[in-house]
Coordinates of C-alpha atoms in Angstrom, one line a residue:
X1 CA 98.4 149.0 122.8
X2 CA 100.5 150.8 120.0
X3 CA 101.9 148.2 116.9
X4 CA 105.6 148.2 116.2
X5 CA 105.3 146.9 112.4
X6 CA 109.0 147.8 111.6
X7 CA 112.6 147.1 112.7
X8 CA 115.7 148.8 112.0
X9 CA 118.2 148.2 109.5
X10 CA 121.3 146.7 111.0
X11 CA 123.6 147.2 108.2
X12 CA 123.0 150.8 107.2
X13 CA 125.4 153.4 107.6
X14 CA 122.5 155.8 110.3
X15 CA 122.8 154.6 113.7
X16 CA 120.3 152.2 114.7
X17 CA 119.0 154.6 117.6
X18 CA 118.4 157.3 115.1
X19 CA 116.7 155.1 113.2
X20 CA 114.3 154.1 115.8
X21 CA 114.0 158.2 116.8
X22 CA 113.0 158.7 112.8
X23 CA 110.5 155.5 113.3
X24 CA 108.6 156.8 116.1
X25 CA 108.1 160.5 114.7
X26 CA 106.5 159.2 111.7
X27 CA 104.2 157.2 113.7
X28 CA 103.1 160.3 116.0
X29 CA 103.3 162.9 112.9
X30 CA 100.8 160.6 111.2
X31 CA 98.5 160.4 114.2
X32 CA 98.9 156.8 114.5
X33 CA 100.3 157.5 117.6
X34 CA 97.9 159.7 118.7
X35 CA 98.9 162.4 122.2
X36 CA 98.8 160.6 125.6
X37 CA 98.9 157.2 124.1
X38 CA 101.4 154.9 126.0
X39 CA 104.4 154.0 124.4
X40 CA 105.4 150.2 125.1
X41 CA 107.8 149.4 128.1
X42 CA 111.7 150.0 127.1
X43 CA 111.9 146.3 127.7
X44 CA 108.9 145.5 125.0
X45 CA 110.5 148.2 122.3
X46 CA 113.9 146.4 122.4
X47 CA 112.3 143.1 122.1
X48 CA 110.5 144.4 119.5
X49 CA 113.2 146.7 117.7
X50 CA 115.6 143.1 118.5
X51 CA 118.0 145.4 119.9
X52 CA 119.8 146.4 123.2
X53 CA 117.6 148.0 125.7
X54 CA 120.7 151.2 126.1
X55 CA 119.8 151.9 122.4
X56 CA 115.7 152.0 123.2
X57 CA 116.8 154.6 126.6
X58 CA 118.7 156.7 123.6
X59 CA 116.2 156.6 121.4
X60 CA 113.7 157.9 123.9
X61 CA 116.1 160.3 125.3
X62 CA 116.3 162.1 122.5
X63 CA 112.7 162.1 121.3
X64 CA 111.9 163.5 125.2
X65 CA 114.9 166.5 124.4
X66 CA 112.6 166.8 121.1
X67 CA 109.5 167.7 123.5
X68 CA 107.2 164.4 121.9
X69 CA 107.6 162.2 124.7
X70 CA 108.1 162.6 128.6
X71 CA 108.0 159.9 131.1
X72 CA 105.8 160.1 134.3
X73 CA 105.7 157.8 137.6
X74 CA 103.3 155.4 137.6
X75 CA 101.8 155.7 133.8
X76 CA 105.1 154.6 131.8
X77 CA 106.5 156.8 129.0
X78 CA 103.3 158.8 127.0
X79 CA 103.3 160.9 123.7
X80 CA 103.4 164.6 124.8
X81 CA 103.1 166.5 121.3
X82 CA 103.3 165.8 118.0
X83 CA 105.3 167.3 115.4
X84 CA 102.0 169.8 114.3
X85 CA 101.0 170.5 117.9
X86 CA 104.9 172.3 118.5
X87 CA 104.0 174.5 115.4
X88 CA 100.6 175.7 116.5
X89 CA 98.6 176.4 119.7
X90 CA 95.9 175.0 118.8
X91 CA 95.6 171.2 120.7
X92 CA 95.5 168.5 118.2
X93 CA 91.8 166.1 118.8
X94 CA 91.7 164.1 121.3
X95 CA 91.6 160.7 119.8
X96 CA 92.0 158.6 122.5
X97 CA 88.9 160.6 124.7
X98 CA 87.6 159.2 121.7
X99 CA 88.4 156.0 121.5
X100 CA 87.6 155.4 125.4
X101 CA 83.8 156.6 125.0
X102 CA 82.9 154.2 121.7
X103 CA 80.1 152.6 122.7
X104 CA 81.3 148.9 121.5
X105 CA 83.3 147.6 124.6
X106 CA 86.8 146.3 124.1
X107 CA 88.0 142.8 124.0
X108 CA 89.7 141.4 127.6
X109 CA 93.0 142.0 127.8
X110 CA 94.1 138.7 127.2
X111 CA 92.1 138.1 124.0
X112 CA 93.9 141.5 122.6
X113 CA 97.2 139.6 123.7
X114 CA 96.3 136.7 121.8
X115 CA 94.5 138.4 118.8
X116 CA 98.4 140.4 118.8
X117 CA 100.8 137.7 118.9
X118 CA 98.4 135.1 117.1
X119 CA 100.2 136.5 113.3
X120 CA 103.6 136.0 114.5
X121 CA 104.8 132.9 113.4
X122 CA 107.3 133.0 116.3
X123 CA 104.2 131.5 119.1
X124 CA 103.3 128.0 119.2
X125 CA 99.5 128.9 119.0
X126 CA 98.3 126.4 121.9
X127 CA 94.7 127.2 122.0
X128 CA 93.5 128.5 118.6
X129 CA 90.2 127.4 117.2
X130 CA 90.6 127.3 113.8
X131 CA 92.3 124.9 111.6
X132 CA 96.0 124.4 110.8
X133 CA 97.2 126.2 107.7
X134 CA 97.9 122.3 106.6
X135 CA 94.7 121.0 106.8
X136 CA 92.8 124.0 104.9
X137 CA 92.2 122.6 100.9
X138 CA 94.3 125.2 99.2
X139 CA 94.9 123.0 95.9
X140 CA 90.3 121.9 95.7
X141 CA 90.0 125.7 96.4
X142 CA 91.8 126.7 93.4
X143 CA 90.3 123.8 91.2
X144 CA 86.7 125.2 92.5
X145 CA 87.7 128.6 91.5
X146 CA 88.7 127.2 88.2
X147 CA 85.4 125.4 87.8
X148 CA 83.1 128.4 88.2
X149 CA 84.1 130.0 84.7
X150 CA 81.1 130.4 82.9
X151 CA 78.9 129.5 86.4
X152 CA 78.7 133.0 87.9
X153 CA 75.9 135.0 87.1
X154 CA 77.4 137.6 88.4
X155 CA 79.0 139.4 91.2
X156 CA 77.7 142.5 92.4
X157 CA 75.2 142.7 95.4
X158 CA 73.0 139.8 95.9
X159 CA 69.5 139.5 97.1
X160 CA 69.0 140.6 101.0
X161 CA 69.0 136.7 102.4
X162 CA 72.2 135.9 100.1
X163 CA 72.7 134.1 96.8
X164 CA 69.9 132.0 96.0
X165 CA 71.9 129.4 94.7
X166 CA 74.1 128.9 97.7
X167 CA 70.7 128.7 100.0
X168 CA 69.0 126.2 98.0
X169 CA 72.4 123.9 98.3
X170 CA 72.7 124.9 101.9
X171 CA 68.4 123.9 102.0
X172 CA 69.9 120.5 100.4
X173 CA 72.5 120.2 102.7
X174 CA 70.8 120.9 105.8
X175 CA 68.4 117.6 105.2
X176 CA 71.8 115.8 105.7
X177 CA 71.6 116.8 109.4
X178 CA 67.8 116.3 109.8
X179 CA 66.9 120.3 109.2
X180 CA 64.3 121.1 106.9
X181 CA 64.4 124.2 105.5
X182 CA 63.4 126.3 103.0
X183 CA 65.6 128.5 101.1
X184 CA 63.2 131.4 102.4
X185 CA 64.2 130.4 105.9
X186 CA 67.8 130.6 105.4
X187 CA 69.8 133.7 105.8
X188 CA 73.5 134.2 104.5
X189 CA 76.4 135.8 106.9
X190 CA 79.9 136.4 107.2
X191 CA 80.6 133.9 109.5
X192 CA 78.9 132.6 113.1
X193 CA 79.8 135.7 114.7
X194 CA 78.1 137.8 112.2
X195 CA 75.1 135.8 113.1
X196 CA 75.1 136.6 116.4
X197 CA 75.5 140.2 115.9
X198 CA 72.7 140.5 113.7
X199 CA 70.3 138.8 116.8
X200 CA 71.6 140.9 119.4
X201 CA 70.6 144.5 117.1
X202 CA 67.9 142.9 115.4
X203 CA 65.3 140.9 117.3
X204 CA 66.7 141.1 121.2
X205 CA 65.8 144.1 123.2
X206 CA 68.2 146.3 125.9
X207 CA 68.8 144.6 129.0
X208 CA 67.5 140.9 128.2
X209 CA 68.9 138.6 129.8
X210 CA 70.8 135.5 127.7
X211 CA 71.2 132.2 129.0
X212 CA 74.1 129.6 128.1
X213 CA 76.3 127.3 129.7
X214 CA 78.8 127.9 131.8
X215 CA 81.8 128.2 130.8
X216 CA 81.0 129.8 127.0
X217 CA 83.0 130.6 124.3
X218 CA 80.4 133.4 124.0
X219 CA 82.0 135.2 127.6
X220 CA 85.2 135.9 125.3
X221 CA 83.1 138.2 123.6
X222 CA 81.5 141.6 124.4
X223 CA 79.3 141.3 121.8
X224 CA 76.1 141.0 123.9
X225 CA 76.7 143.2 126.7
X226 CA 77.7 145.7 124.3
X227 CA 74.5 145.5 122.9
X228 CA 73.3 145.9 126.7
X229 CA 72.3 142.5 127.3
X230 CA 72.9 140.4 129.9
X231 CA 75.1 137.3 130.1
X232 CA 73.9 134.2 132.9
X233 CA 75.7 130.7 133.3
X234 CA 73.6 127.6 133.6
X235 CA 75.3 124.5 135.0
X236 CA 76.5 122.3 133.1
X237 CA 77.7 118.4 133.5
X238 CA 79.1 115.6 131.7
X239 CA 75.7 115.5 129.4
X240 CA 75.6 119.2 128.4
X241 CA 73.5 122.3 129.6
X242 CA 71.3 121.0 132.2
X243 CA 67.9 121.1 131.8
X244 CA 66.8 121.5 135.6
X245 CA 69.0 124.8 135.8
X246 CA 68.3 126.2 132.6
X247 CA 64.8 126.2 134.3
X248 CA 65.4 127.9 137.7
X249 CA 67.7 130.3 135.9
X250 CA 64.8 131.2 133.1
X251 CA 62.1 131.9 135.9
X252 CA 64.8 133.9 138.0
X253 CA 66.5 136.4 135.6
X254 CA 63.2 136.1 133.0
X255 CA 65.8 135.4 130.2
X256 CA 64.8 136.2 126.9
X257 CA 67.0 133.5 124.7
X258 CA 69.3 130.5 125.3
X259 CA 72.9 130.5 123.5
X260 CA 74.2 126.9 123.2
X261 CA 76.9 125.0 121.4
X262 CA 75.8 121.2 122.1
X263 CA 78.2 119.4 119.7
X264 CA 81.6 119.4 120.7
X265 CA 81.3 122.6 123.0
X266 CA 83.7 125.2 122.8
X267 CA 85.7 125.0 125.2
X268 CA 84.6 122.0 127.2
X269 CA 84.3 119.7 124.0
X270 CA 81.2 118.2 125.5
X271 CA 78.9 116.7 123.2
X272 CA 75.1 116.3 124.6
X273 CA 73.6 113.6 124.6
X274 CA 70.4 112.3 122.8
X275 CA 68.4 112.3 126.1
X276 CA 69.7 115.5 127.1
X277 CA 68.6 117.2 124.0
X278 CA 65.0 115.9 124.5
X279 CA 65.5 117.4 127.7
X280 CA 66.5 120.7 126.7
X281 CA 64.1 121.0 124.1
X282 CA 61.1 120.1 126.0
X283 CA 62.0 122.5 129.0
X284 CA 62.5 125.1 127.0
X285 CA 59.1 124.5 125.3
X286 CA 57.7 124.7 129.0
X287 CA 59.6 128.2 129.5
X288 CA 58.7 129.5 126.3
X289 CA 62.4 129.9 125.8
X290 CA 63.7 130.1 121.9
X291 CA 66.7 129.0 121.7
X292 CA 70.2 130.1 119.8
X293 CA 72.2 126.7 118.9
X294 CA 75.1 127.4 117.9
X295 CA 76.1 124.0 115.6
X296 CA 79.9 125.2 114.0
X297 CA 81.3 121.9 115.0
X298 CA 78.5 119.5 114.5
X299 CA 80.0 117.7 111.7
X300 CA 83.3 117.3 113.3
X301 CA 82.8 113.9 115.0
X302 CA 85.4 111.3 114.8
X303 CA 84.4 107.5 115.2
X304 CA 80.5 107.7 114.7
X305 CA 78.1 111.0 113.9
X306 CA 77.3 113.2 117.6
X307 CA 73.4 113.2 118.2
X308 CA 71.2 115.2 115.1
X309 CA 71.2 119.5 115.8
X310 CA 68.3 120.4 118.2
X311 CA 66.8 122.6 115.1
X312 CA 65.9 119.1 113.9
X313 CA 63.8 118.5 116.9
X314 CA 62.0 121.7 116.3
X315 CA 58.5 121.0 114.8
X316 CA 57.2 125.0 116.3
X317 CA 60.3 127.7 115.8
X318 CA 61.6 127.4 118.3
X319 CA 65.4 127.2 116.8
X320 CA 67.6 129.6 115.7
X321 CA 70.2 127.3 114.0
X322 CA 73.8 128.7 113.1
X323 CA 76.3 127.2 110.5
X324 CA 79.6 128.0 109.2
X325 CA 82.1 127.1 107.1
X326 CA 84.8 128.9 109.0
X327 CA 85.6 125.7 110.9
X328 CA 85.4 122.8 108.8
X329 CA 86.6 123.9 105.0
X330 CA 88.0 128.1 105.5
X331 CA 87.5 130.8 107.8
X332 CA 89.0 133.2 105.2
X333 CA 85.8 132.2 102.9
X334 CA 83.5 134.1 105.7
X335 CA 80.3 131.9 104.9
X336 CA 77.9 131.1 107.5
X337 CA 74.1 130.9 107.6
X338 CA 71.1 131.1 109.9
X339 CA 68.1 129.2 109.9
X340 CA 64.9 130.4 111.5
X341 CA 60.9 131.2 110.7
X342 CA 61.0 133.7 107.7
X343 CA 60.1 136.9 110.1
X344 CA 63.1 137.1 112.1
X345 CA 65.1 136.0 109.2
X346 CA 63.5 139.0 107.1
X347 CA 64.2 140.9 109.7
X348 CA 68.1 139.8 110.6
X349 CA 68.2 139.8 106.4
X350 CA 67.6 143.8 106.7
X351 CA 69.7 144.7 109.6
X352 CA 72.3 143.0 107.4
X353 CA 71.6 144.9 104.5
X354 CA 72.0 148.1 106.3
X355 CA 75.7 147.0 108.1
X356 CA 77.5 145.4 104.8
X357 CA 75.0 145.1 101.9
X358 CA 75.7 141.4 101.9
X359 CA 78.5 138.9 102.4
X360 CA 80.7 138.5 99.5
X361 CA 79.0 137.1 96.5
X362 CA 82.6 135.7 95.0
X363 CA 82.6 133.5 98.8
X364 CA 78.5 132.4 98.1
X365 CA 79.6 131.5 94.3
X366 CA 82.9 129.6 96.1
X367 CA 80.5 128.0 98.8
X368 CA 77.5 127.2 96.4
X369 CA 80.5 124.8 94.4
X370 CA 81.8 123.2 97.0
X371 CA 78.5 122.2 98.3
X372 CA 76.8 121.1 94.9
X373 CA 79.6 119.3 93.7
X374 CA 79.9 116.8 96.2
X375 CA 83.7 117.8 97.1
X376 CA 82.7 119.3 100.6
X377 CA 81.6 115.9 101.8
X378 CA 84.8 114.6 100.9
X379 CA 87.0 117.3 102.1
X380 CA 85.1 116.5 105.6
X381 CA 86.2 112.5 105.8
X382 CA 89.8 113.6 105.4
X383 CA 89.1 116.5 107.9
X384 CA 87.8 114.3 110.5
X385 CA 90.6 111.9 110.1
X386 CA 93.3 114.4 110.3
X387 CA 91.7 116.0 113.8
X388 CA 91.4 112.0 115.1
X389 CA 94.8 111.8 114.5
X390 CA 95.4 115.0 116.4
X391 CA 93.6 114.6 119.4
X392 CA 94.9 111.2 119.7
X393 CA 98.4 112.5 119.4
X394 CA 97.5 115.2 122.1
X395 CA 96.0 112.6 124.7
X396 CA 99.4 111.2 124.3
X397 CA 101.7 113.6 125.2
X398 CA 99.0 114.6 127.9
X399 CA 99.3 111.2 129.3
X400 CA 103.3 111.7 129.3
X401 CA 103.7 115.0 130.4
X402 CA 100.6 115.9 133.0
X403 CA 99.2 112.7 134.9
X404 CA 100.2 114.6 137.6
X405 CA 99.2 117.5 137.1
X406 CA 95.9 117.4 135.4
X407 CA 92.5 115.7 134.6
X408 CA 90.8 115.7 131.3
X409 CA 87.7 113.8 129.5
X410 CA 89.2 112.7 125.8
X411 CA 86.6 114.2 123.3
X412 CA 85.0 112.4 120.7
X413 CA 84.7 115.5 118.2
X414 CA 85.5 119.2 117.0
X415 CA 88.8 120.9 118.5
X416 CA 89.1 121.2 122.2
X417 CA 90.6 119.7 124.9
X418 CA 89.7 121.0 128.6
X419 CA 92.1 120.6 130.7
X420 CA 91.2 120.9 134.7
X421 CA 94.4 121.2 136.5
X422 CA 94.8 119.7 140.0
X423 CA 95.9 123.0 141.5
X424 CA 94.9 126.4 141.0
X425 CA 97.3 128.8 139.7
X426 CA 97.6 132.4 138.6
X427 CA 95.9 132.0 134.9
X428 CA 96.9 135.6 134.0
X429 CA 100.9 134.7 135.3
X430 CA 101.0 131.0 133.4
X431 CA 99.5 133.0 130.3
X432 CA 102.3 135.8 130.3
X433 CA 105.4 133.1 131.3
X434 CA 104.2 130.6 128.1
X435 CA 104.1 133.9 126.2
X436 CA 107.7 134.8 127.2
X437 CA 108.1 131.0 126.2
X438 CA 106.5 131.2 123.3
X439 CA 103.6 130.0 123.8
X440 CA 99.8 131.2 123.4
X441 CA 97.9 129.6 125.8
X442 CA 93.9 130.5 125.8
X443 CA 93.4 130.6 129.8
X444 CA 89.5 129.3 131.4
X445 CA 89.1 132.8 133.0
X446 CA 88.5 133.9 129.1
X447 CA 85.2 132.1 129.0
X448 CA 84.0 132.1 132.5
X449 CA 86.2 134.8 135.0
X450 CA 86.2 133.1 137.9
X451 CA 87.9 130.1 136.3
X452 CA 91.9 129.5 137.7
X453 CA 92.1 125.9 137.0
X454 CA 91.0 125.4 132.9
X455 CA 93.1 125.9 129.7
X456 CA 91.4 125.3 126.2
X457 CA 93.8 123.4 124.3
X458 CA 93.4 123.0 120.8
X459 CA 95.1 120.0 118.6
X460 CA 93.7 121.6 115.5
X461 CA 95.8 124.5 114.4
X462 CA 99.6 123.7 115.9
X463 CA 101.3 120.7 114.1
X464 CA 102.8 117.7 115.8
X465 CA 106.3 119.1 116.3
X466 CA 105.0 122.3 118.2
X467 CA 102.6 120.3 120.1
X468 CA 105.3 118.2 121.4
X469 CA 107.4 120.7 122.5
X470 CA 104.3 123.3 123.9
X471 CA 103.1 120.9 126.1
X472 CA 106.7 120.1 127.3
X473 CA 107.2 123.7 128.1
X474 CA 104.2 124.2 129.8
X475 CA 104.2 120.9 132.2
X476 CA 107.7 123.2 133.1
X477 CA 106.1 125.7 134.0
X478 CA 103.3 123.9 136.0
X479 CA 105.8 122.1 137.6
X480 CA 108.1 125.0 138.6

């Protein structure tokens, strides 16, 4: 969908529609708007242009009379020509022929929406999984970039795995949550996802099959099946993943990996339990399954530490074992790490190499600091005490607003709330009215498509105030 990144000036002496007319010919004479791209609805460019939908029909009047648009039944208004293309015969490229035969598949609609009108200060961001401007340590990051003077070696490209430094604190660190692991066996990235993109080019081939649970936060991506793999849901209950279909599922789609999130599972916030773990691990042994756990939120508990990470279990290789920092101290830092047997992490470490030539070595300097000097540990007992207090305040405007009208399990860690309602509904219709409202809402068809009675709700990222009146709004619109 085309970007309006400008609005006209009210108070200038050029009417406001010839404005918008000057606006859109610089975007097409700078192929930003490419031909046959579809112009927003006239409804959308007012709201956008915050002006009167007659001035919009003007605007486009006149760039139709100028040959650049022309409106047909069915597909909306389109760009025709560009200012070169009514100089010359010769057709301009066809960029978006282009752009619909890339090879890396697009997001779902609804996570474009949300990826669109998640800047915009305007939304109440409901569902977002990151934390809250509020909570991230702006003041101990500029005291730790203060404290590196005379600390950096340097900062050009780093060594294939990532600054040794940072993996020998993230080697100290992961001892903390029962992992040991060489700084050999530890590979830096730019964040989770990274991680997972390197696995799906680097050691998985075309057409395997992955296993996870059902829902996944890993369906809202089309990372894998870009890659040309396959995506299968295995049950899940109030334990976690379980073990009996991970089993059948293994033996009847011969899946090649398991994907899980066990602590504090995005969406569902389930965390699995110690005997469930066991389970998992010792089934997968059986299958000669490896598995991918995905651990982002492990240290995000609230009254008492969740269950150690299933890599601590591992005593073979069978675990690939993901961290981040994105979730628990910045997700603007872009440090994560993967821990695995030294193959696959040489081999992930040069796939790397040849996509970025290493995550930023100014981030590993940043990350290395906050984990030697202690201050990371403390930055997470606030953290963990500002996300109780969330979630508490979140179960009790649930509790005012939608007894009625939904059912939810209160979780005892990381972000999520998954709210079952006790009807179904049009996801893709509540998702558009809470926009009109306002309101960003990430819908349960996002992470399993046949899912019309889940929204993830997040009490990490919106503040008190928004919550309050979000979840006002949308018991509205449940109601009505």
């Amino acid at each position: 969908m085309l970007t309006i990144d400008w609005k006209p000036d009210k108070s200038s002496d050029i009417p406001v529609y010839i404005q918008i007319v000057s606006y859109i010919k610089r975007k097409i004479a700078a192929g930003e708007w490419p031909v046959h791209s579809t112009l927003p609805t006239q409804r959308s460019l007012a709201q956008a242009f915050e002006v009167n939908r007659s001035t919009v029909v003007t605007a486009l009047e006149e760039l139709k009379s100028d040959g650049l648009i022309e409106s047909t039944v069915g597909s909306g208004t389109i760009v025709s020509n560009n200012t070169w293309s009514l100089l010359t015969p010769a057709p301009p490229p066809d960029w978006l022929g282009y752009v619909q035969r890339g090879i890396h598949l697009p997001n779902l609609p609804t996570i474009q929406d949300i990826n669109r009108y998640e800047p915009d200060p305007s939304y109440i961001r409901l569902g977002t999984g990151e934390l809250s401007p509020q909570l991230l340590p702006t003041k101990q990051m500029e005291d730790i970039l203060g404290g590196l003077r005379g600390k950096m070696m340097h900062l050009g490209y780093v060594e294939p795995k990532g600054l040794l430094p940072l993996r020998e604190e993230i080697s100290r660190y992961l001892r903390t949550r029962g992992i040991v692991a060489s700084p050999a066996s530890i590979l830096v990235v730019s964040g989770a996802l990274q991680a997972l993109q390197l696995i799906s080019l680097g050691i998985l081939q075309k057409g395997s099959a992955i296993l996870l649970e059902q829902p996944s936060y890993l369906y809202s991506l089309p990372l894998f099946q870009t890659s040309g793999m396959r995506l299968v849901g295995v049950a899940m209950d109030e334990e976690g993943i379980r073990p009996d279909a991970l089993a059948r599922q293994k033996q009847v789609h011969n899946g090649a990996l398991l994907y899980t999130i066990p602590s504090y599972h995005n969406p569902t916030g389930i965390l699995m339990t110690e005997q469930r773990r066991e389970q998992v691990m010792a089934a997968c042994a059986q299958e000669r399954l490896p598995i991918l756990e995905d651990d982002v939120y492990g240290e995000l508990w609230f009254d008492q530490p969740g269950p150690l990470p299933l890599k601590s279990r591992d005593q073979n290789g069978q675990v690939l074992y993901l961290g981040s920092l994105s979730k628990t101290l910045s997700p603007g830092l872009r440090i994560g790490w993967i821990v695995g047997p030294e193959p696959v992490i040489e081999r992930l470490a040069d796939v790397k190499m040849q996509s970025d030539y290493g995550a930023s070595s100014l981030s590993q300097w940043v990350a290395a600091e906050w984990l030697s000097t202690g201050k990371y540990e403390q930055h997470m007992i606030g953290i963990r005490q500002a996300l109780r207090e969330r979630r508490d305040h979140v179960v009790t405007l649930l509790t005012r607003w939608f007894t009625d009208l939904a059912e939810w399990e209160v979780p005892s860690g990381g972000f999520y709330i998954w709210l079952k309602l006790r009807h179904a509904v049009s996801m893709r219709t509540l998702f558009t009215k809470a926009l009109a409202a306002g309101i960003l809402l990430n819908p349960g068809y996002v992470y399993d498509q046949s899912d019309s009675h889940h929204l993830r709700l997040s009490y990490a990222y919106a503040d008190e105030e928004q919550l309050d009146r979000a979840l006002s709004v949308l018991a509205g619109l449940l109601e009505s």
